Amino acid sequence: MTRIYNNISDTIGSTPLVRVGKIIKSRATVLAKMEGFNPLASVKDRIGRSMIDAAEREGKITAGATIIEPTSGNTGIALAFVCAERDYKCILAMPESMSIER
C-alpha cells in the first residue's frame, strides 16, 4: 500500500536500501542507503530536518522564528526547505572564505 505523507519533510529519511551484490563480490550482504531519494537528493536533508526538529522539541524556536545559519551548501538548502514548510524565516550566510562560485 502506498503511504501518504502529511508534508514533504516527512519523506526525508524514508530512503530505500538496495543490495549491491552484483557490484561487490562478497559473502556478506552489502546494502546501499539511497540518500538521493530524499526530496532534495542529499543526505543533508536529514541534518536540516533534525536541526529544526530538535530546536522545536527543546523550545528554542516557536512559530514565526528566524533561523540564521552560516553555510556554504546543502545543509543551508535543507534548512531553507524545512523552514519554508514550517513558516520560519531562514537567513543563510556564506563565510567570506568560500569561493565566489560557491
C-alpha positions as protocol buffer text, in pm:
chain_id: "A"
residue {
  index: 1
  type: MET
  ca { x: 0 y: 0 z: 0 }
}
residue {
  index: 2
  type: THR
  ca { x: 126 y: 347 z: -85 }
}
residue {
  index: 3
  type: ARG
  ca { x: 200 y: 564 z: 216 }
}
residue {
  index: 4
  type: ILE
  ca { x: 54 y: 916 z: 210 }
}
residue {
  index: 5
  type: TYR
  ca { x: 257 y: 1180 z: 393 }
}
residue {
  index: 6
  type: ASN
  ca { x: 120 y: 1493 z: 560 }
}
residue {
  index: 7
  type: ASN
  ca { x: 404 y: 1710 z: 430 }
}
residue {
  index: 8
  type: ILE
  ca { x: 717 y: 1683 z: 219 }
}
residue {
  index: 9
  type: SER
  ca { x: 963 y: 1693 z: 510 }
}
residue {
  index: 10
  type: ASP
  ca { x: 805 y: 1375 z: 647 }
}
residue {
  index: 11
  type: THR
  ca { x: 952 y: 1196 z: 344 }
}
residue {
  index: 12
  type: ILE
  ca { x: 1307 y: 1288 z: 448 }
}
residue {
  index: 13
  type: GLY
  ca { x: 1493 y: 976 z: 550 }
}
residue {
  index: 14
  type: SER
  ca { x: 1242 y: 733 z: 405 }
}
residue {
  index: 15
  type: THR
  ca { x: 1507 y: 619 z: 161 }
}
residue {
  index: 16
  type: PRO
  ca { x: 1534 y: 261 z: 40 }
}
residue {
  index: 17
  type: LEU
  ca { x: 1812 y: 10 z: 95 }
}
residue {
  index: 18
  type: VAL
  ca { x: 1936 y: -163 z: -219 }
}
residue {
  index: 19
  type: ARG
  ca { x: 2151 y: -478 z: -243 }
}
residue {
  index: 20
  type: VAL
  ca { x: 2475 y: -412 z: -428 }
}
residue {
  index: 21
  type: GLY
  ca { x: 2587 y: -773 z: -457 }
}
residue {
  index: 22
  type: LYS
  ca { x: 2650 y: -752 z: -831 }
}
residue {
  index: 23
  type: ILE
  ca { x: 2889 y: -462 z: -779 }
}
residue {
  index: 24
  type: ILE
  ca { x: 3083 y: -602 z: -483 }
}
residue {
  index: 25
  type: LYS
  ca { x: 3165 y: -972 z: -469 }
}
residue {
  index: 26
  type: SER
  ca { x: 3143 y: -1073 z: -104 }
}
residue {
  index: 27
  type: ARG
  ca { x: 2992 y: -1336 z: 121 }
}
residue {
  index: 28
  type: ALA
  ca { x: 2839 y: -1056 z: 326 }
}
residue {
  index: 29
  type: THR
  ca { x: 2519 y: -883 z: 227 }
}
residue {
  index: 30
  type: VAL
  ca { x: 2616 y: -532 z: 115 }
}
residue {
  index: 31
  type: LEU
  ca { x: 2343 y: -268 z: 109 }
}
residue {
  index: 32
  type: ALA
  ca { x: 2345 y: 92 z: -12 }
}
residue {
  index: 33
  type: LYS
  ca { x: 2121 y: 354 z: 151 }
}
residue {
  index: 34
  type: MET
  ca { x: 1980 y: 559 z: -138 }
}
residue {
  index: 35
  type: GLU
  ca { x: 2001 y: 910 z: 12 }
}
residue {
  index: 36
  type: GLY
  ca { x: 1949 y: 1058 z: -334 }
}
residue {
  index: 37
  type: PHE
  ca { x: 1582 y: 965 z: -292 }
}
residue {
  index: 38
  type: ASN
  ca { x: 1541 y: 1238 z: -29 }
}
residue {
  index: 39
  type: PRO
  ca { x: 1334 y: 1539 z: -151 }
}
residue {
  index: 40
  type: LEU
  ca { x: 1646 y: 1749 z: -217 }
}
residue {
  index: 41
  type: ALA
  ca { x: 1854 y: 1446 z: -325 }
}
residue {
  index: 42
  type: SER
  ca { x: 2101 y: 1490 z: -39 }
}
residue {
  index: 43
  type: VAL
  ca { x: 2193 y: 1325 z: 289 }
}
residue {
  index: 44
  type: LYS
  ca { x: 2192 y: 1682 z: 427 }
}
residue {
  index: 45
  type: ASP
  ca { x: 1810 y: 1672 z: 413 }
}
residue {
  index: 46
  type: ARG
  ca { x: 1823 y: 1463 z: 731 }
}
residue {
  index: 47
  type: ILE
  ca { x: 2050 y: 1715 z: 904 }
}
residue {
  index: 48
  type: GLY
  ca { x: 1831 y: 2013 z: 816 }
}
residue {
  index: 49
  type: ARG
  ca { x: 1515 y: 1845 z: 942 }
}
residue {
  index: 50
  type: SER
  ca { x: 1688 y: 1713 z: 1255 }
}
residue {
  index: 51
  type: MET
  ca { x: 1819 y: 2058 z: 1348 }
}
residue {
  index: 52
  type: ILE
  ca { x: 1473 y: 2213 z: 1322 }
}
residue {
  index: 53
  type: ASP
  ca { x: 1303 y: 1917 z: 1496 }
}
residue {
  index: 54
  type: ALA
  ca { x: 1548 y: 1942 z: 1789 }
}
residue {
  index: 55
  type: ALA
  ca { x: 1507 y: 2320 z: 1822 }
}
residue {
  index: 56
  type: GLU
  ca { x: 1126 y: 2281 z: 1824 }
}
residue {
  index: 57
  type: ARG
  ca { x: 1135 y: 1994 z: 2073 }
}
residue {
  index: 58
  type: GLU
  ca { x: 1364 y: 2189 z: 2309 }
}
residue {
  index: 59
  type: GLY
  ca { x: 1150 y: 2503 z: 2282 }
}
residue {
  index: 60
  type: LYS
  ca { x: 1434 y: 2704 z: 2125 }
}
residue {
  index: 61
  type: ILE
  ca { x: 1217 y: 2815 z: 1833 }
}
residue {
  index: 62
  type: THR
  ca { x: 849 y: 2893 z: 1809 }
}
residue {
  index: 63
  type: ALA
  ca { x: 610 y: 2999 z: 1534 }
}
residue {
  index: 64
  type: GLY
  ca { x: 748 y: 3274 z: 1313 }
}
residue {
  index: 65
  type: ALA
  ca { x: 1107 y: 3239 z: 1439 }
}
residue {
  index: 66
  type: THR
  ca { x: 1403 y: 3344 z: 1226 }
}
residue {
  index: 67
  type: ILE
  ca { x: 1677 y: 3086 z: 1174 }
}
residue {
  index: 68
  type: ILE
  ca { x: 2024 y: 3223 z: 1089 }
}
residue {
  index: 69
  type: GLU
  ca { x: 2286 y: 2974 z: 972 }
}
residue {
  index: 70
  type: PRO
  ca { x: 2636 y: 3015 z: 826 }
}
residue {
  index: 71
  type: THR
  ca { x: 2660 y: 2760 z: 548 }
}
residue {
  index: 72
  type: SER
  ca { x: 2802 y: 2708 z: 203 }
}
residue {
  index: 73
  type: GLY
  ca { x: 2594 y: 2428 z: 62 }
}
residue {
  index: 74
  type: ASN
  ca { x: 2338 y: 2154 z: 103 }
}
residue {
  index: 75
  type: THR
  ca { x: 2283 y: 2196 z: 477 }
}
residue {
  index: 76
  type: GLY
  ca { x: 2161 y: 2550 z: 415 }
}
residue {
  index: 77
  type: ILE
  ca { x: 1940 y: 2436 z: 130 }
}
residue {
  index: 78
  type: ALA
  ca { x: 1786 y: 2170 z: 357 }
}
residue {
  index: 79
  type: LEU
  ca { x: 1732 y: 2422 z: 637 }
}
residue {
  index: 80
  type: ALA
  ca { x: 1564 y: 2667 z: 399 }
}
residue {
  index: 81
  type: PHE
  ca { x: 1342 y: 2386 z: 271 }
}
residue {
  index: 82
  type: VAL
  ca { x: 1223 y: 2281 z: 616 }
}
residue {
  index: 83
  type: CYS
  ca { x: 1190 y: 2643 z: 736 }
}
residue {
  index: 84
  type: ALA
  ca { x: 973 y: 2731 z: 436 }
}
residue {
  index: 85
  type: GLU
  ca { x: 743 y: 2440 z: 507 }
}
residue {
  index: 86
  type: ARG
  ca { x: 712 y: 2527 z: 876 }
}
residue {
  index: 87
  type: ASP
  ca { x: 677 y: 2904 z: 832 }
}
residue {
  index: 88
  type: TYR
  ca { x: 1012 y: 3005 z: 979 }
}
residue {
  index: 89
  type: LYS
  ca { x: 1219 y: 3278 z: 823 }
}
residue {
  index: 90
  type: CYS
  ca { x: 1559 y: 3148 z: 716 }
}
residue {
  index: 91
  type: ILE
  ca { x: 1869 y: 3362 z: 664 }
}
residue {
  index: 92
  type: LEU
  ca { x: 2174 y: 3184 z: 525 }
}
residue {
  index: 93
  type: ALA
  ca { x: 2516 y: 3348 z: 534 }
}
residue {
  index: 94
  type: MET
  ca { x: 2813 y: 3217 z: 342 }
}
residue {
  index: 95
  type: PRO
  ca { x: 3154 y: 3256 z: 506 }
}
residue {
  index: 96
  type: GLU
  ca { x: 3384 y: 3501 z: 326 }
}
residue {
  index: 97
  type: SER
  ca { x: 3642 y: 3225 z: 294 }
}
residue {
  index: 98
  type: MET
  ca { x: 3425 y: 3046 z: 36 }
}
residue {
  index: 99
  type: SER
  ca { x: 3487 y: 3086 z: -335 }
}
residue {
  index: 100
  type: ILE
  ca { x: 3263 y: 3328 z: -527 }
}
residue {
  index: 101
  type: GLU
  ca { x: 3141 y: 3037 z: -743 }
}
residue {
  index: 102
  type: ARG
  ca { x: 3010 y: 2860 z: -437 }
}
